[in-house]
Coordinates of C-alpha atoms and ligand atoms in Angstrom, one line a residue:
Chain A
M1 CA 101.8 -37.7 -25.5
S2 CA 102.2 -37.5 -29.3
L3 CA 100.9 -41.1 -29.5
I4 CA 97.7 -39.9 -27.8
I5 CA 97.4 -36.9 -30.1
S6 CA 97.9 -39.2 -33.0
A7 CA 95.2 -41.6 -31.8
I8 CA 92.8 -38.7 -31.3
G9 CA 93.5 -37.6 -34.8
Q10 CA 92.9 -41.1 -36.2
G11 CA 89.6 -41.2 -34.2
L12 CA 88.4 -37.9 -35.7
L13 CA 89.4 -38.9 -39.2
W14 CA 87.7 -42.2 -38.9
A15 CA 84.6 -40.8 -37.2
V16 CA 83.0 -39.9 -40.5
I17 CA 83.0 -43.6 -41.3
G18 CA 81.2 -44.4 -38.1
V19 CA 78.7 -41.6 -38.8
G20 CA 78.2 -43.0 -42.4
L21 CA 77.5 -46.5 -41.2
Y22 CA 75.2 -45.0 -38.5
L23 CA 72.8 -44.0 -41.3
T24 CA 72.2 -47.5 -42.5
F25 CA 73.1 -49.7 -39.4
R26 CA 71.2 -47.7 -36.9
I27 CA 68.7 -45.4 -38.6
L28 CA 67.6 -47.6 -41.5
D29 CA 68.3 -50.6 -39.4
F30 CA 70.0 -53.0 -41.8
P31 CA 73.6 -54.2 -42.2
D32 CA 75.3 -52.7 -45.3
M33 CA 78.5 -54.5 -46.4
T34 CA 79.1 -52.2 -49.2
V35 CA 81.2 -50.1 -46.9
E36 CA 84.1 -52.5 -47.0
G37 CA 84.3 -51.7 -50.7
T38 CA 83.5 -48.0 -50.7
F39 CA 86.2 -47.2 -48.2
P40 CA 89.1 -48.3 -50.4
M41 CA 87.2 -47.0 -53.4
G42 CA 87.1 -43.5 -51.9
A43 CA 90.9 -43.8 -51.2
A44 CA 91.6 -45.0 -54.7
T45 CA 89.6 -42.3 -56.3
A46 CA 91.1 -39.4 -54.2
V47 CA 94.7 -40.7 -54.6
T48 CA 94.4 -41.3 -58.3
A49 CA 92.8 -37.9 -58.9
I50 CA 95.5 -36.2 -56.9
A51 CA 98.1 -38.1 -58.9
H52 CA 96.5 -36.7 -62.0
G53 CA 97.0 -33.2 -60.8
I54 CA 93.5 -32.6 -59.5
S55 CA 93.3 -30.5 -56.3
P56 CA 93.0 -32.4 -53.1
I57 CA 89.7 -30.8 -52.2
I58 CA 88.1 -31.7 -55.6
A59 CA 89.7 -35.2 -55.3
T60 CA 88.1 -35.7 -51.9
I61 CA 84.7 -34.5 -53.1
L62 CA 85.0 -36.8 -56.1
A63 CA 85.7 -39.7 -53.7
F64 CA 82.5 -38.8 -51.8
L65 CA 80.5 -38.9 -55.1
V66 CA 82.0 -42.2 -56.2
G67 CA 81.0 -43.7 -52.9
C68 CA 77.4 -42.3 -53.3
V69 CA 77.2 -44.1 -56.7
A70 CA 78.4 -47.4 -55.3
G71 CA 75.9 -47.1 -52.5
L72 CA 73.2 -46.2 -55.0
V73 CA 73.9 -49.5 -56.8
T74 CA 73.5 -51.4 -53.6
G75 CA 70.3 -49.5 -52.9
L76 CA 68.9 -50.3 -56.3
L77 CA 69.8 -54.0 -56.1
Y78 CA 68.1 -54.1 -52.7
T79 CA 64.9 -52.2 -53.3
K80 CA 64.3 -52.7 -57.0
A81 CA 65.9 -56.1 -57.8
K82 CA 64.8 -57.4 -54.4
I83 CA 68.2 -58.9 -53.6
P84 CA 68.6 -59.3 -49.8
V85 CA 70.5 -56.3 -48.5
L86 CA 73.4 -58.3 -47.1
L87 CA 74.0 -60.0 -50.4
A88 CA 73.5 -56.8 -52.4
G89 CA 76.2 -55.1 -50.3
I90 CA 78.6 -58.1 -50.7
L91 CA 78.1 -58.0 -54.5
V92 CA 79.0 -54.3 -54.8
M93 CA 81.8 -54.8 -52.3
T94 CA 83.3 -57.6 -54.3
A95 CA 82.9 -55.7 -57.6
S96 CA 84.5 -52.6 -56.1
Y97 CA 87.8 -54.5 -55.6
S98 CA 88.1 -54.8 -59.4
I99 CA 87.0 -51.2 -59.9
D100 CA 89.6 -50.0 -57.5
L101 CA 92.3 -51.8 -59.5
R102 CA 90.9 -50.1 -62.6
I103 CA 90.9 -46.7 -61.0
M104 CA 94.5 -47.0 -59.7
G105 CA 95.8 -49.2 -62.4
K106 CA 97.8 -51.1 -59.7
P107 CA 97.2 -52.5 -56.2
N108 CA 98.5 -49.4 -54.5
Q109 CA 99.5 -45.8 -55.1
S110 CA 101.7 -43.5 -53.0
L111 CA 101.1 -39.8 -52.5
L112 CA 104.8 -39.2 -51.9
G113 CA 105.7 -35.7 -53.0
M114 CA 102.1 -34.9 -54.0
P115 CA 99.8 -32.3 -52.4
T116 CA 97.1 -33.5 -50.0
L117 CA 94.5 -31.8 -47.9
L118 CA 97.1 -31.8 -45.2
S119 CA 99.8 -30.0 -47.2
S120 CA 98.1 -26.6 -47.1
K121 CA 99.9 -23.8 -45.1
F122 CA 97.4 -23.9 -42.2
F123 CA 97.9 -27.6 -41.5
Q124 CA 101.7 -27.4 -42.0
S125 CA 101.8 -24.7 -39.4
L126 CA 100.4 -27.0 -36.7
P127 CA 102.6 -29.1 -34.4
P128 CA 103.1 -32.8 -35.5
Y129 CA 99.9 -34.9 -35.4
F130 CA 97.8 -31.9 -34.8
D131 CA 97.2 -31.6 -38.5
S132 CA 95.1 -34.8 -38.6
V133 CA 93.3 -33.7 -35.5
A134 CA 92.4 -30.4 -37.2
L135 CA 91.4 -32.0 -40.5
G136 CA 89.4 -34.7 -38.8
F137 CA 87.7 -32.2 -36.6
I138 CA 86.8 -29.8 -39.4
V139 CA 85.3 -32.6 -41.6
I140 CA 83.4 -34.3 -38.8
V141 CA 81.9 -30.9 -37.6
I142 CA 80.8 -30.1 -41.2
V143 CA 79.3 -33.6 -41.8
T144 CA 77.6 -33.8 -38.4
T145 CA 76.1 -30.3 -38.8
I146 CA 74.7 -31.1 -42.2
L147 CA 73.3 -34.4 -41.0
V148 CA 71.8 -32.8 -37.9
Y149 CA 70.1 -30.3 -40.2
F150 CA 69.0 -32.9 -42.6
L151 CA 67.5 -35.2 -39.9
Q152 CA 65.3 -32.3 -38.7
T153 CA 63.8 -31.6 -42.1
D154 CA 60.6 -33.2 -43.4
L155 CA 62.7 -35.5 -45.6
G156 CA 65.0 -36.4 -42.7
Q157 CA 62.0 -37.3 -40.6
A158 CA 60.6 -39.4 -43.4
F159 CA 64.0 -41.1 -43.6
I160 CA 64.1 -41.9 -39.9
A161 CA 60.5 -43.1 -40.0
T162 CA 61.4 -45.5 -42.8
G163 CA 63.9 -47.3 -40.6
D164 CA 61.8 -47.1 -37.5
N165 CA 58.5 -48.5 -38.9
E166 CA 58.4 -49.2 -42.6
N167 CA 54.8 -50.2 -42.6
M168 CA 53.8 -46.9 -41.0
A169 CA 56.0 -44.9 -43.2
E170 CA 54.4 -46.3 -46.3
S171 CA 50.9 -45.8 -44.9
L172 CA 51.8 -42.1 -44.4
G173 CA 52.8 -41.8 -48.0
I174 CA 56.6 -42.0 -47.6
N175 CA 58.3 -43.7 -50.5
T176 CA 60.4 -46.1 -48.4
D177 CA 62.4 -47.5 -51.3
N178 CA 63.6 -44.0 -52.1
M179 CA 64.5 -43.3 -48.5
K180 CA 66.6 -46.5 -48.4
I181 CA 68.3 -45.8 -51.6
M182 CA 69.1 -42.3 -50.4
G183 CA 70.4 -43.5 -47.1
V184 CA 72.7 -46.2 -48.5
S185 CA 74.0 -43.8 -51.1
V186 CA 74.9 -41.0 -48.7
S187 CA 76.2 -43.5 -46.1
N188 CA 78.6 -44.9 -48.7
G189 CA 79.5 -41.4 -49.8
L190 CA 80.6 -40.6 -46.3
I191 CA 82.5 -43.9 -46.0
A192 CA 84.4 -43.1 -49.2
L193 CA 85.0 -39.6 -47.9
G194 CA 86.6 -41.3 -44.9
G195 CA 88.7 -43.5 -47.2
A196 CA 89.9 -40.4 -49.0
L197 CA 90.9 -38.7 -45.7
V198 CA 92.6 -41.7 -44.3
A199 CA 94.6 -42.3 -47.6
Q200 CA 95.7 -38.6 -47.6
N201 CA 96.7 -38.9 -44.0
N202 CA 98.6 -42.1 -44.5
G203 CA 100.1 -40.9 -47.8
Y204 CA 99.0 -43.9 -49.9
S205 CA 96.0 -46.0 -51.0
D206 CA 95.9 -49.7 -51.1
V207 CA 93.1 -52.0 -52.6
N208 CA 93.2 -54.1 -49.4
M209 CA 92.7 -51.2 -47.0
G210 CA 89.0 -51.9 -46.7
I211 CA 89.3 -55.2 -44.7
G212 CA 87.7 -54.9 -41.3
I213 CA 86.3 -51.4 -41.9
I214 CA 82.8 -52.4 -40.9
V215 CA 84.1 -53.6 -37.6
V216 CA 85.9 -50.3 -37.0
A217 CA 82.8 -48.3 -37.9
L218 CA 80.6 -50.5 -35.8
A219 CA 83.0 -50.1 -32.9
S220 CA 82.6 -46.3 -32.9
I221 CA 78.9 -46.6 -32.9
I222 CA 78.6 -49.3 -30.2
I223 CA 81.2 -47.8 -27.9
G224 CA 79.4 -44.4 -28.0
E225 CA 76.1 -46.1 -27.2
V226 CA 77.4 -48.3 -24.4
I227 CA 79.1 -45.3 -22.7
F228 CA 76.3 -42.7 -23.2
G229 CA 73.1 -44.8 -23.2
E230 CA 69.9 -43.0 -24.0
L231 CA 70.5 -40.0 -26.2
T232 CA 68.7 -37.8 -28.7
M233 CA 69.4 -38.3 -32.3
V234 CA 71.8 -35.3 -32.4
Q235 CA 73.7 -36.5 -29.3
R236 CA 73.9 -39.9 -30.8
L237 CA 75.7 -38.6 -33.9
I238 CA 78.2 -36.8 -31.6
A239 CA 78.6 -40.0 -29.5
V240 CA 79.8 -41.8 -32.6
T241 CA 82.7 -39.4 -32.9
I242 CA 83.6 -39.8 -29.3
G243 CA 83.3 -43.6 -29.7
S244 CA 85.6 -43.4 -32.6
I245 CA 88.2 -41.5 -30.5
I246 CA 87.9 -43.9 -27.6
Y247 CA 88.3 -46.9 -29.9
R248 CA 91.6 -45.5 -31.1
L249 CA 92.8 -44.8 -27.6
V250 CA 91.9 -48.4 -26.6
L251 CA 93.8 -49.7 -29.6
L252 CA 96.8 -47.6 -28.6
L253 CA 96.6 -49.1 -25.1
V254 CA 96.5 -52.6 -26.6
L255 CA 99.5 -51.9 -28.8
Q256 CA 101.3 -50.5 -25.7
L257 CA 100.7 -53.9 -24.0
G258 CA 102.9 -55.4 -26.6
F259 CA 100.6 -56.6 -29.4
N260 CA 101.6 -56.2 -33.0
A261 CA 99.9 -53.9 -35.5
T262 CA 99.1 -57.0 -37.5
D263 CA 96.9 -58.2 -34.5
L264 CA 94.7 -55.2 -34.9
N265 CA 91.9 -56.8 -36.8
L266 CA 91.7 -59.6 -34.2
I267 CA 91.8 -57.1 -31.4
S268 CA 89.2 -54.9 -33.1
S269 CA 86.8 -57.8 -33.4
I270 CA 87.3 -58.9 -29.8
L271 CA 86.8 -55.3 -28.6
L272 CA 83.6 -55.0 -30.6
A273 CA 82.3 -58.4 -29.3
I274 CA 83.0 -57.3 -25.8
F275 CA 81.2 -53.9 -26.2
M276 CA 78.3 -55.5 -28.1
G277 CA 77.9 -58.2 -25.5
L278 CA 78.3 -55.9 -22.6
P279 CA 74.6 -54.9 -22.1
A280 CA 73.5 -58.5 -22.2
L281 CA 76.2 -59.7 -19.9
E282 CA 75.6 -56.8 -17.5
S283 CA 71.9 -57.6 -17.2
K284 CA 72.9 -61.2 -16.6
F285 CA 75.3 -60.3 -13.8
H286 CA 72.6 -58.0 -12.4
L287 CA 70.3 -60.9 -12.3
K288 CA 72.9 -63.0 -10.4
H289 CA 73.4 -60.2 -8.0
V290 CA 69.7 -60.0 -7.3
L291 CA 69.4 -63.7 -6.9
K292 CA 72.2 -63.8 -4.4
R293 CA 70.6 -61.1 -2.4
G294 CA 67.3 -62.9 -2.5
L295 CA 68.9 -66.0 -1.1
K296 CA 70.5 -64.1 1.7
N297 CA 67.3 -62.6 2.8
D298 CA 65.8 -66.1 3.2
Chain B
M1 CA 21.3 -38.7 -57.1
T2 CA 24.7 -38.3 -55.4
K3 CA 27.6 -40.1 -56.8
P4 CA 29.6 -42.6 -54.7
I5 CA 33.0 -41.3 -53.5
F6 CA 34.5 -44.7 -53.6
Q7 CA 33.6 -47.8 -55.7
L8 CA 34.7 -51.3 -56.1
K9 CA 33.5 -52.9 -59.3
N10 CA 33.6 -56.6 -59.9
I11 CA 36.7 -57.1 -57.8
V12 CA 38.2 -60.6 -58.0
K13 CA 41.3 -61.6 -56.1
T14 CA 42.5 -65.1 -56.8
V15 CA 45.3 -66.9 -55.0
N16 CA 47.2 -70.0 -56.0
E17 CA 46.1 -69.5 -59.5
G18 CA 46.4 -72.6 -61.7
T19 CA 46.8 -75.0 -58.8
P20 CA 44.3 -77.3 -57.1
E21 CA 44.2 -74.8 -54.2
Q22 CA 43.0 -72.0 -56.5
L23 CA 40.6 -69.8 -54.5
N24 CA 38.9 -66.5 -55.0
I25 CA 39.5 -64.7 -51.7
L26 CA 37.5 -61.8 -53.1
D27 CA 34.8 -63.1 -55.4
N28 CA 33.2 -60.4 -57.6
I29 CA 32.9 -57.6 -55.0
N30 CA 30.7 -54.7 -55.9
L31 CA 30.5 -51.9 -53.4
D32 CA 29.4 -48.2 -53.7
I33 CA 30.5 -46.0 -50.8
Y34 CA 29.0 -42.6 -50.4
S35 CA 30.6 -39.6 -48.7
G36 CA 29.9 -39.7 -45.0
D37 CA 29.2 -43.4 -44.9
F38 CA 30.4 -45.2 -41.8
I39 CA 30.3 -48.8 -42.7
T40 CA 30.9 -51.6 -40.2
I41 CA 32.2 -54.9 -41.7
L42 CA 31.6 -58.3 -40.1
G43 CA 32.8 -61.7 -41.3
S44 CA 34.4 -64.8 -39.9
N45 CA 38.1 -65.4 -40.0
G46 CA 39.3 -65.8 -43.5
A47 CA 36.3 -64.2 -45.0
G48 CA 38.5 -61.7 -46.9
K49 CA 38.1 -58.6 -44.8
S50 CA 41.8 -57.7 -44.6
T51 CA 42.2 -58.6 -48.3
L52 CA 39.4 -56.1 -49.1
F53 CA 41.2 -53.4 -47.2
N54 CA 44.5 -54.2 -48.9
T55 CA 42.8 -53.9 -52.2
I56 CA 41.3 -50.5 -51.3
G57 CA 44.7 -49.4 -49.9
G58 CA 46.6 -50.6 -52.9
N59 CA 48.8 -53.2 -51.1
L60 CA 47.2 -55.8 -53.3
K61 CA 46.2 -55.5 -56.9
P62 CA 43.0 -57.3 -57.8
N63 CA 43.1 -59.9 -60.6
S64 CA 40.2 -58.2 -62.2
G65 CA 37.8 -55.4 -61.5
Q66 CA 38.2 -51.7 -60.8
V67 CA 38.8 -49.5 -57.8
I68 CA 37.4 -46.0 -58.3
Y69 CA 37.9 -42.9 -56.2
N70 CA 35.9 -39.8 -57.0
G71 CA 35.2 -41.1 -60.4
K72 CA 38.8 -41.8 -61.1
D73 CA 40.1 -45.3 -61.8
I74 CA 42.9 -45.9 -59.2
T75 CA 43.2 -49.7 -59.6
R76 CA 46.9 -49.4 -60.5
M77 CA 47.7 -46.5 -58.2
S78 CA 50.5 -47.2 -55.7
V79 CA 50.1 -47.4 -51.9
V80 CA 52.1 -44.2 -51.5
R81 CA 50.0 -42.2 -53.9
R82 CA 46.8 -43.4 -52.3
T83 CA 47.8 -42.0 -49.0
E84 CA 47.0 -38.6 -50.4
F85 CA 43.3 -39.4 -49.6
L86 CA 43.4 -42.6 -47.7
S87 CA 44.5 -43.5 -44.2
R88 CA 44.4 -46.7 -42.1
V89 CA 44.6 -47.9 -38.6
F90 CA 45.8 -51.4 -38.1
Q91 CA 44.9 -54.0 -35.5
D92 CA 48.4 -54.2 -34.0
P93 CA 49.3 -50.9 -32.2
K94 CA 52.9 -51.5 -33.2
L95 CA 52.1 -51.2 -36.9
G96 CA 50.8 -47.7 -36.8
T97 CA 53.5 -45.7 -35.0
A98 CA 57.3 -45.3 -35.1
P99 CA 58.6 -46.6 -31.8
R100 CA 61.8 -44.6 -31.5
M101 CA 60.3 -41.4 -32.6
T102 CA 58.4 -39.2 -30.1
V103 CA 54.6 -38.8 -30.0
A104 CA 54.9 -35.3 -31.4
E105 CA 57.3 -36.5 -34.2
N106 CA 54.8 -39.2 -35.1
L107 CA 52.0 -36.6 -35.3
L108 CA 54.1 -34.3 -37.4
L109 CA 54.7 -37.1 -39.9
A110 CA 51.0 -37.9 -40.0
E111 CA 50.1 -34.3 -40.6
K112 CA 52.2 -34.6 -43.8
R113 CA 50.5 -37.8 -44.9
G114 CA 50.5 -38.0 -48.7
K115 CA 52.5 -34.8 -49.1
K116 CA 56.0 -34.3 -50.5
H117 CA 58.9 -34.6 -48.1
S118 CA 61.4 -32.0 -48.8
L119 CA 64.5 -30.4 -47.2
I120 CA 62.6 -27.7 -45.3
P121 CA 63.0 -27.8 -41.5
R122 CA 60.2 -29.8 -39.9
N123 CA 59.1 -27.0 -37.7
L124 CA 58.0 -29.2 -34.8
K125 CA 57.9 -26.4 -32.2
S126 CA 55.3 -24.4 -33.9
Q127 CA 52.9 -27.4 -33.8
M128 CA 53.4 -28.4 -30.2
N129 CA 50.4 -26.4 -29.0
K130 CA 48.1 -27.9 -31.5
F131 CA 49.4 -31.4 -30.7
K132 CA 48.9 -30.7 -27.0
K133 CA 45.3 -29.7 -27.6
I134 CA 44.3 -32.6 -29.8
T135 CA 46.0 -35.2 -27.5
A136 CA 44.5 -33.7 -24.4
K137 CA 41.0 -34.5 -25.8
M138 CA 41.9 -38.2 -25.6
N139 CA 41.8 -38.2 -21.8
N140 CA 44.6 -40.7 -21.5
N141 CA 47.6 -38.6 -20.6
L142 CA 48.9 -38.6 -24.2
D143 CA 49.3 -34.8 -24.0
E144 CA 51.8 -35.3 -21.1
R145 CA 53.9 -37.6 -23.2
L146 CA 54.4 -35.7 -26.4
E147 CA 58.2 -35.9 -26.0
T148 CA 58.1 -39.6 -25.1
A149 CA 59.3 -42.3 -27.6
T150 CA 56.2 -44.0 -28.8
G151 CA 57.6 -47.4 -28.0
N152 CA 57.3 -46.5 -24.3
L153 CA 53.6 -45.8 -24.4
S154 CA 50.9 -48.2 -23.3
G155 CA 49.0 -50.2 -26.0
G156 CA 46.0 -48.0 -25.5
Q157 CA 47.9 -44.8 -25.8
R158 CA 49.7 -46.1 -28.8
Q159 CA 46.5 -47.1 -30.6
T160 CA 44.9 -43.8 -29.7
L161 CA 47.9 -42.1 -31.3
S162 CA 47.5 -44.3 -34.4
F163 CA 43.9 -43.2 -34.7
L164 CA 44.8 -39.5 -34.2
M165 CA 47.5 -39.9 -36.8
A166 CA 45.1 -41.4 -39.3
T167 CA 42.7 -38.5 -38.9
I168 CA 44.8 -35.4 -38.1
N169 CA 45.0 -34.7 -41.8
R170 CA 41.4 -35.3 -42.9
P171 CA 41.3 -38.5 -45.1
G172 CA 38.9 -38.9 -48.0
I173 CA 38.4 -42.5 -46.8
L174 CA 39.4 -44.0 -43.4
L175 CA 40.0 -47.8 -43.0
L176 CA 39.9 -49.3 -39.5
D177 CA 41.0 -52.9 -39.3
E178 CA 39.8 -54.2 -35.9
H179 CA 41.7 -51.2 -34.4
T180 CA 40.4 -51.8 -30.9
A181 CA 40.8 -55.6 -30.9
A182 CA 44.2 -55.6 -29.1
L183 CA 43.0 -53.5 -26.3
D184 CA 41.4 -54.3 -23.0
P185 CA 37.6 -53.8 -22.9
K186 CA 37.6 -50.4 -21.1
T187 CA 40.3 -48.9 -23.3
S188 CA 38.7 -50.4 -26.4
E189 CA 35.4 -48.7 -25.5
Q190 CA 37.2 -45.4 -25.0
L191 CA 38.8 -45.6 -28.4
M192 CA 35.5 -46.6 -30.0
N193 CA 33.9 -43.5 -28.5
I194 CA 36.7 -41.3 -29.8
T195 CA 36.4 -43.0 -33.1
E196 CA 32.7 -42.3 -33.4
N197 CA 33.0 -38.7 -32.2
T198 CA 35.7 -37.9 -34.7
I199 CA 33.9 -39.6 -37.6
N200 CA 30.7 -37.7 -36.8
K201 CA 32.3 -34.4 -36.2
E202 CA 34.6 -34.5 -39.3
K203 CA 31.9 -36.3 -41.4
L204 CA 34.5 -38.8 -42.4
T205 CA 33.9 -41.7 -44.8
C206 CA 34.9 -44.8 -42.9
L207 CA 35.1 -48.6 -43.2
M208 CA 35.5 -50.4 -39.9
I209 CA 36.2 -54.1 -39.6
T210 CA 35.1 -55.5 -36.2
H211 CA 34.6 -58.8 -34.5
H212 CA 32.0 -57.4 -32.1
L213 CA 28.4 -57.8 -33.3
D214 CA 27.4 -55.2 -30.7
D215 CA 29.9 -52.6 -32.1
A216 CA 28.9 -53.4 -35.7
I217 CA 25.2 -52.8 -34.8
K218 CA 25.9 -49.8 -32.5
Y219 CA 28.1 -47.8 -34.8
G220 CA 27.8 -46.6 -38.4
N221 CA 25.0 -46.1 -40.8
R222 CA 25.6 -49.2 -42.8
L223 CA 26.6 -52.8 -42.1
I224 CA 28.2 -55.3 -44.4
V225 CA 28.9 -59.0 -43.9
L226 CA 31.6 -60.6 -45.9
H227 CA 31.4 -64.3 -46.4
Q228 CA 33.7 -66.5 -48.5
G229 CA 34.9 -63.4 -50.5
K230 CA 31.4 -62.2 -51.2
I231 CA 29.2 -59.5 -49.7
S232 CA 26.4 -61.6 -48.3
Y233 CA 24.6 -58.9 -46.3
D234 CA 24.4 -55.2 -46.8
I235 CA 22.0 -53.0 -44.9
S236 CA 21.8 -49.3 -44.2
G237 CA 19.5 -46.5 -43.1
E238 CA 16.4 -47.3 -41.1
E239 CA 16.9 -51.0 -41.5
K240 CA 20.3 -50.8 -40.0
K241 CA 19.0 -48.7 -37.1
H242 CA 16.4 -51.4 -36.2
L243 CA 18.9 -54.3 -36.6
T244 CA 19.1 -56.4 -33.5
K245 CA 21.7 -58.9 -32.4
E246 CA 19.2 -61.7 -32.7
K247 CA 18.5 -60.9 -36.3
L248 CA 22.2 -60.8 -37.1
L249 CA 22.8 -64.1 -35.3
T250 CA 20.0 -65.7 -37.2
F251 CA 21.5 -64.5 -40.4
F252 CA 25.0 -65.9 -39.4
N253 CA 23.5 -69.3 -38.5
D254 CA 21.8 -69.4 -41.9
I255 CA 25.0 -68.8 -43.9
Q256 CA 27.2 -71.3 -41.9
Ligands
ADP301 N1 48.7 -64.5 -50.2 C1 47.8 -65.4 -49.9 N2 47.9 -66.7 -50.4 C2 47.0 -67.6 -50.2 N3 45.9 -67.4 -49.4 C3 45.7 -66.2 -48.9 C4 46.7 -65.2 -49.1 N4 46.2 -64.1 -48.4 C5 45.1 -64.4 -47.8 N5 44.8 -65.7 -48.1 C6 43.6 -66.4 -47.7 O1 42.5 -65.6 -48.1 C7 41.4 -65.7 -47.1 C8 41.0 -64.3 -46.7 O2 42.0 -63.7 -45.8 P1 41.8 -62.4 -45.0 O3 41.4 -61.3 -46.0 O4 43.1 -62.1 -44.2 O5 40.6 -62.7 -44.1 P2 40.0 -61.9 -42.8 O6 40.8 -60.7 -42.7 O7 38.6 -61.8 -43.2 O8 40.2 -62.8 -41.7 C9 41.9 -66.6 -46.0 O9 41.4 -67.9 -46.2 C10 43.4 -66.6 -46.2 O10 44.0 -67.8 -45.7
MG302 MG1 42.0 -59.9 -41.0

């Protein structure tokens, strides 16, 4: 039971990363690799700030802002310097590795004996593992609420339109470059926020903790979509969180089957491939089914 | 004498400059457009019609010459800034609408064409009645589909929506680039009727590229033929009214 609670907690804490990637991957409709760099950068920022005596809340906000700046750089490289977005993201991701080492001064930093968001009285009063559930839940509710509000504003609609039909957006007077920069920036802010949360939950930060993040984030998005199908924008954001929880439960199951924690990246990729391939495979099988029936009728 | 609302002065657009393939795709274009002009534009493939629109819209900067709106030089003005007074409908229905957004959401965006996008709630609900009314006039069930994602509409509905979007917030100048060419003849005619009605009722200033001689003759108060980057024919008023297809064909045979 506690394993399941723990998985749900992980799912909620990581949901903000899926939601962050949703802004670029689904709404703006391009792959942003920066996230593999901003996740550990958020972690490094928060952990280092806390180690310097800054309050965990401020440290977490700081992580969000640092992520926004990294995303801003990617956005500028993409829109102003006209570097293809995939490469722009990889450049910032690669650079961030060095920056993380600068921030922490070493490859990893423990939070042992230091305060975190989870060490407040409220979280301490909860039963084991329920603290991360509560923290993840609070953060994802706040983030989703703000995003839902934003997407229903004039600016939010212009943002959605940019990803949906750039030509049209421009011909309606929407500054599409600004929309992309804003999207990549906020997206990476959220991913860094996720990094800060995960680091505080784990009790340490490591420069290598970003590897495979994009797969994890994509998994939450795709699982939500495969399970729920056609949804409104608001429902889709919520589906990402549910997808994130389901992803953690599936991983738990896989570990129960006897795989190692070190196999997780392999398993994550396989899971994602299955979920992404599912719609195509399904329609193929459907086709076969119909063909068979057609033959029988003859 | 009234002043033109829009002017092109000595516009030259050169491609492949400094190579043997150097070509003026717009070759010293001079055009005065007056408020309320509805100009139809003819020209063979590659004549420079789309290039002309892209120069007016700001997507292309001319190598030399000036673009003037209301007496103001806008040659260097960005596409986005120009949308404050300029709107366009493209040939491809897919270009003019956002497929994953609903019809109502598209209309709402179009209503804010050229205005600042801020963090105020979009207020879609209060506009639904208005959208219902204007779409109902199109007689193609668009009013029943306000909540439908635009990508699920028929080509005709989608292009009608594009046209509504271009005119919902009255443009100072409207550019139609073969906006009915991708539609079947009946739908195309419907949209042409809607186009003419709207332009007449709102007294819009409009440039319309078309491939149909009949349409070019039937609609508008002025007709221009573009040939090898030059305006080779420009008639208006009574002369335009009495233009026949035969006369136009004779002219085309002469320039070939
Ligand atoms: N970027 C470009 N480079 C080279 N040639 C171009 C470019 N854009 C357009 N052209 C050429 O300019 C001419 C005019 O094109 P266009 O304005 O699209 O014609 P139309 O719309 O009248 O068919 C064509 O011969 C086209 O091949
Ligand atoms: Mg053309």
